[in-house]
Short mmCIF file of C-alpha atoms in Angstrom, two decimals:
data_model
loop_
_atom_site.label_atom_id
_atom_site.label_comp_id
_atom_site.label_asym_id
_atom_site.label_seq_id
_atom_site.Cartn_x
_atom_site.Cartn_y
_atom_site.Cartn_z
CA UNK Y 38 11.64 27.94 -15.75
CA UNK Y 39 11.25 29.02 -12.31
CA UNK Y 40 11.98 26.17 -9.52
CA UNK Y 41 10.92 26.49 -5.86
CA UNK Y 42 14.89 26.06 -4.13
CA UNK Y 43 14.23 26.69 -0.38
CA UNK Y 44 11.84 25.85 2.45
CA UNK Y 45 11.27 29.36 2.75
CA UNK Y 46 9.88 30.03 -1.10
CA UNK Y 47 7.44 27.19 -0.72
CA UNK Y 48 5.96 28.24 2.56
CA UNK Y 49 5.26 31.84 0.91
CA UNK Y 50 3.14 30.24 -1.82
CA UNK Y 51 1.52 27.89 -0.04
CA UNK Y 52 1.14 29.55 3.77
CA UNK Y 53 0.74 28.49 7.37
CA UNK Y 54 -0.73 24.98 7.55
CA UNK Y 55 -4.28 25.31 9.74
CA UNK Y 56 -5.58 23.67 12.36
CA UNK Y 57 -7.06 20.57 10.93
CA UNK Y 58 -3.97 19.97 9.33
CA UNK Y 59 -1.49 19.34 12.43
CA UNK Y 60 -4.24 18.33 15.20
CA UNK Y 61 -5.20 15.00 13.46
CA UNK Y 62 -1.70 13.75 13.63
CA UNK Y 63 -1.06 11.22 16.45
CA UNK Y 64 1.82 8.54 17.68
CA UNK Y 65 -0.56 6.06 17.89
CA UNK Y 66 -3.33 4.06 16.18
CA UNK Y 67 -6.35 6.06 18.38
CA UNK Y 68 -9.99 4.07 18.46
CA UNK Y 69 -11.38 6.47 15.06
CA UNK Y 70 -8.37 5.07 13.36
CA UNK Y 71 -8.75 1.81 13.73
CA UNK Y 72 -11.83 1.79 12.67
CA UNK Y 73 -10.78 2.86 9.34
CA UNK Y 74 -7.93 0.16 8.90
CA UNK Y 75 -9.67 -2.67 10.02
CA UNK Y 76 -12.27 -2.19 7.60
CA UNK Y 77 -9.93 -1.16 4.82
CA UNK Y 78 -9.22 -3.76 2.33
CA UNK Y 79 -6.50 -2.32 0.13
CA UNK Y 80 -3.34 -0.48 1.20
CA UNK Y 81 0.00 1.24 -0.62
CA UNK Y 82 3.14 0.30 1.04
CA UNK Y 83 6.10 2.96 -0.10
CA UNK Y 84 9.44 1.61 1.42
CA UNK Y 85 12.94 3.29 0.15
CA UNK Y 86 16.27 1.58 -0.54
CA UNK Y 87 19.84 1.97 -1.78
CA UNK Y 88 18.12 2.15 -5.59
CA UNK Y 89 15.27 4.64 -4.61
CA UNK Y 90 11.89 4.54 -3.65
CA UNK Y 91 9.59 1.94 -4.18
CA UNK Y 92 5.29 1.57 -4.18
CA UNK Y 93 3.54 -1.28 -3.84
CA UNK Y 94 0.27 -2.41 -3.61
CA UNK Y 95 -1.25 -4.87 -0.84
CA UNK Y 96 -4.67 -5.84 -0.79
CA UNK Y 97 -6.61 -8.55 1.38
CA UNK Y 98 -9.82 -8.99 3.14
CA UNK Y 99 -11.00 -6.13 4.92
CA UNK Y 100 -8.45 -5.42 8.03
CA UNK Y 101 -5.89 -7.86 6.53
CA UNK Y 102 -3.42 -5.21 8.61
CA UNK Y 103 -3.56 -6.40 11.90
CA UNK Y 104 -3.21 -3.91 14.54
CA UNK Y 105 -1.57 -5.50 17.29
CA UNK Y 106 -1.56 -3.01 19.82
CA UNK Y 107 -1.87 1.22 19.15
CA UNK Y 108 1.79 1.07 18.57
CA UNK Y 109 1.92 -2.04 16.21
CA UNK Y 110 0.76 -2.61 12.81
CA UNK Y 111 1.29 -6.33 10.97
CA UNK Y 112 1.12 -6.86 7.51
CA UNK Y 113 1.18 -10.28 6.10
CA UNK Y 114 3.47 -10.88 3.16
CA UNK Y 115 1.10 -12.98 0.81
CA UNK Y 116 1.50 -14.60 -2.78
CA UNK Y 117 2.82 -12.36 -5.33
CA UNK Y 118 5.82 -11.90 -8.01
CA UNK Y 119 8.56 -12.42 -5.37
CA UNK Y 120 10.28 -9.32 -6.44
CA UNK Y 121 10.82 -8.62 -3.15
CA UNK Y 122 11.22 -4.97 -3.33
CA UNK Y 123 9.56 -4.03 -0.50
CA UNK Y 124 11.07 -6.62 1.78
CA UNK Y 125 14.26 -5.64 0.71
CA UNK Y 126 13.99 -2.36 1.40
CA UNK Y 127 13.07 -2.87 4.96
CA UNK Y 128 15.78 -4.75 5.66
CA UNK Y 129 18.13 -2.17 4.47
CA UNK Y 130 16.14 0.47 5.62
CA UNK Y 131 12.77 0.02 8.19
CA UNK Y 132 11.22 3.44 7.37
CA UNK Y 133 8.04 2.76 5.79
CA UNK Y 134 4.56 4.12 5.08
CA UNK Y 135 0.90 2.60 4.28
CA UNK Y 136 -1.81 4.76 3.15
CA UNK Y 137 -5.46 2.91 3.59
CA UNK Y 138 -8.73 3.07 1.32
CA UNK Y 139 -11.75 1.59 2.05
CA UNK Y 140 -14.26 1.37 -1.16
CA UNK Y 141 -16.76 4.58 -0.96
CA UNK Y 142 -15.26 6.59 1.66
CA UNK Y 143 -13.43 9.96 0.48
CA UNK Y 144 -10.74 9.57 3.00
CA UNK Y 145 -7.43 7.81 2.96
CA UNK Y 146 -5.54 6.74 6.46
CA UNK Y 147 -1.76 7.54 6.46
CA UNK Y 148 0.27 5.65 8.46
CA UNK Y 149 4.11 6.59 8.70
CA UNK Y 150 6.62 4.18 11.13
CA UNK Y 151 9.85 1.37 11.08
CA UNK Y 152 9.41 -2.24 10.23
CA UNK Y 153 10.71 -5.60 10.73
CA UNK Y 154 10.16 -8.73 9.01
CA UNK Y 155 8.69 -11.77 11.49
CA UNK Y 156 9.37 -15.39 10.26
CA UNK Y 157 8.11 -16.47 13.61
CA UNK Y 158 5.97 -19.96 13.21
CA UNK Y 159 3.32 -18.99 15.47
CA UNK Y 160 2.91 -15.29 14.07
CA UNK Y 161 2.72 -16.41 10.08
CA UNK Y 162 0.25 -19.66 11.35
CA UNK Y 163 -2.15 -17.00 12.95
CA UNK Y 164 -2.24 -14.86 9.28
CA UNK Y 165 -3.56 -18.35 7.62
CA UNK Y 166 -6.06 -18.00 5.08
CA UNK Y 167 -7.34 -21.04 3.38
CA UNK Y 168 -4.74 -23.03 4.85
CA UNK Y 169 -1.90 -21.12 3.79
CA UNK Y 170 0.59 -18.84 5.83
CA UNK Y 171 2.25 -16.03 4.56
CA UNK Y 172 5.99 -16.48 4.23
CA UNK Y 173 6.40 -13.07 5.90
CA UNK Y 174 4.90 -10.52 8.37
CA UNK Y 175 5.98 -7.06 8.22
CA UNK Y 176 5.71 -5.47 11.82
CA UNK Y 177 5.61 -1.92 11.91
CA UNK Y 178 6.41 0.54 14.91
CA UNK Y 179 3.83 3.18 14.25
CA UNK Y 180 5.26 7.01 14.65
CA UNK Y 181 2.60 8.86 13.13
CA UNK Y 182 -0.97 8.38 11.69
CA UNK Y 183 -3.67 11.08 10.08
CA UNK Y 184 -6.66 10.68 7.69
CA UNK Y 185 -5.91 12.53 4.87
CA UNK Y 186 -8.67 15.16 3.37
CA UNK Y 187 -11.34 13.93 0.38
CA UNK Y 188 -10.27 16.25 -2.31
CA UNK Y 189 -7.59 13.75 -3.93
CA UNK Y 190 -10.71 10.58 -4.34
CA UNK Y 191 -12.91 13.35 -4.97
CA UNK Y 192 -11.77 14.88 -7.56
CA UNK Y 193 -10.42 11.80 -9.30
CA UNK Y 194 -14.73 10.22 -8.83
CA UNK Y 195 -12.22 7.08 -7.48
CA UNK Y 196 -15.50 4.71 -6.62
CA UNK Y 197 -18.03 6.32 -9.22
CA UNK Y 198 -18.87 2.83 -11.10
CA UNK Y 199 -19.80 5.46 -14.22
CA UNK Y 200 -16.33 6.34 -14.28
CA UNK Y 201 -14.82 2.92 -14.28
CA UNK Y 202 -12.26 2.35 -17.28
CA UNK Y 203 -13.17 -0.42 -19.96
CA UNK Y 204 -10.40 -3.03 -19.42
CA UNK Y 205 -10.43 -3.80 -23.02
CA UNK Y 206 -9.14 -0.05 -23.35
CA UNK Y 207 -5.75 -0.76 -22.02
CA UNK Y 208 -2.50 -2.49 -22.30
CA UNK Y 209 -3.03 -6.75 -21.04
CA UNK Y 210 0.41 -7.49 -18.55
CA UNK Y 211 0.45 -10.05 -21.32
CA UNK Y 212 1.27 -7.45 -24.32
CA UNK Y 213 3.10 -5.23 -21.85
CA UNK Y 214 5.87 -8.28 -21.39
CA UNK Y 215 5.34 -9.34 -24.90
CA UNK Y 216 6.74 -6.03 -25.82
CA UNK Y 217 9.53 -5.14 -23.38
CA UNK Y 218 11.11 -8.96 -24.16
CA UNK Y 219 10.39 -9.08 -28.03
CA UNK Y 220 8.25 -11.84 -27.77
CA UNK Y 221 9.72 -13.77 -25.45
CA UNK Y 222 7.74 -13.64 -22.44
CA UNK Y 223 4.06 -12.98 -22.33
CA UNK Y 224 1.42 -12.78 -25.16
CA UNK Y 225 -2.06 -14.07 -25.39
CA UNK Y 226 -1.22 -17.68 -23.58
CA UNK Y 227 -0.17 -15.26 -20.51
CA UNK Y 228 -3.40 -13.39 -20.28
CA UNK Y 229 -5.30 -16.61 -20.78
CA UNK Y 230 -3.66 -18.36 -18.35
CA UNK Y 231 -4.14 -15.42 -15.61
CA UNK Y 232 -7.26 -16.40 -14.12
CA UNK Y 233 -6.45 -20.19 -13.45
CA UNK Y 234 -3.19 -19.15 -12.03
CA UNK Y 235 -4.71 -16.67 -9.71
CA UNK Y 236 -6.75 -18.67 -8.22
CA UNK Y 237 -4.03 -21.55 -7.51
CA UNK Y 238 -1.72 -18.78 -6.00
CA UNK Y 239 -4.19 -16.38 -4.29
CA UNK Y 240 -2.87 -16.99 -0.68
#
């Protein structure tokens, strides 16, 4: 098998990087970009530890990350499995990245930067929704943001509602745990029980 070892080999298959590649790039969050964040509803947070590299998803109502000013992002920490990878991770290390998609565009936002967690009263009261404060705000120090191109959503037909998988066609989270405890954990009861505890835990 041949394997790509240096800097050098790659950039002699692949070439100089153009134009629109480098001149998007900026330190900031500029007025085009927020644009695209506060209307994005979905996000993938990738954060990296002592044990590797984690991905996670956060989703919320459109522009659930706040943009505080062009240098700031926030990013409330709502309900979920409290795994805490993410969190973690910042703690141990605050390099982190969010990529954005907003349902029908063909463009994702890439934003790359250091985080902190907030526990501050007043900051976690103003993320409320229904009441409820996240236990958490992740505030990032942006370094660098770019859109990236469509080909990736294009060529996967991402929002084409033709395209869109039969859920009966795949693996429940109940059968997934069912297997990997023997039983144990999981099963039918768990994927009948989803929807009521969703909507007790949402926020």
């Amino acid at each position: 098998m041949s394997v790509i070892e240096t800097v050098e080999q790659l950039e002699a298959i692949y070439g100089a990087t153009n134009d629109a590649s480098t001149v998007k790039v900026a330190d900031h969050v500029t007025p085009l970009y927020r644009v695209f964040i506060e209307k994005a509803p979905f996000a993938a947070l990738a954060t990296i530890g002592p044990e590797g590299i984690d991905c996670s998803p956060r989703g919320d109502l459109p522009g659930f990350v706040r943009i505080h000013d062009p240098k700031t992002l926030m990013l409330p920490d709502r309900r979920g499995n409290n795994r805490v990878d993410s969190l973690r991770n910042i703690l141990r290390d605050p390099r982190m990245s969010l990529m954005f998609l907003v349902p029908g565009s063909g463009n994702a936002v890439r934003a790359n930067g250091r985080a902190h967690l907030s526990i501050d009263p007043g900051l976690l009261a103003s993320f409320k929704v229904e009441g409820k404060a996240p236990r958490s705000v992740m505030v990032m120090n942006v370094d660098e943001i770019y859109f990236q191109c469509a080909r990736a959503i294009v060529r996967s037909d991402l929002w084409n509602p033709d395209k869109r998988i039969d859920p009966k066609t795949l693996p429940t989270p109940g059968e997934i745990l069912a297997e990997m405890s023997q039983n144990k954990v999981g099963g039918e009861e768990y994927d009948r029980g989803w929807a009521a505890r969703a909507a007790a835990t949402m926020w």
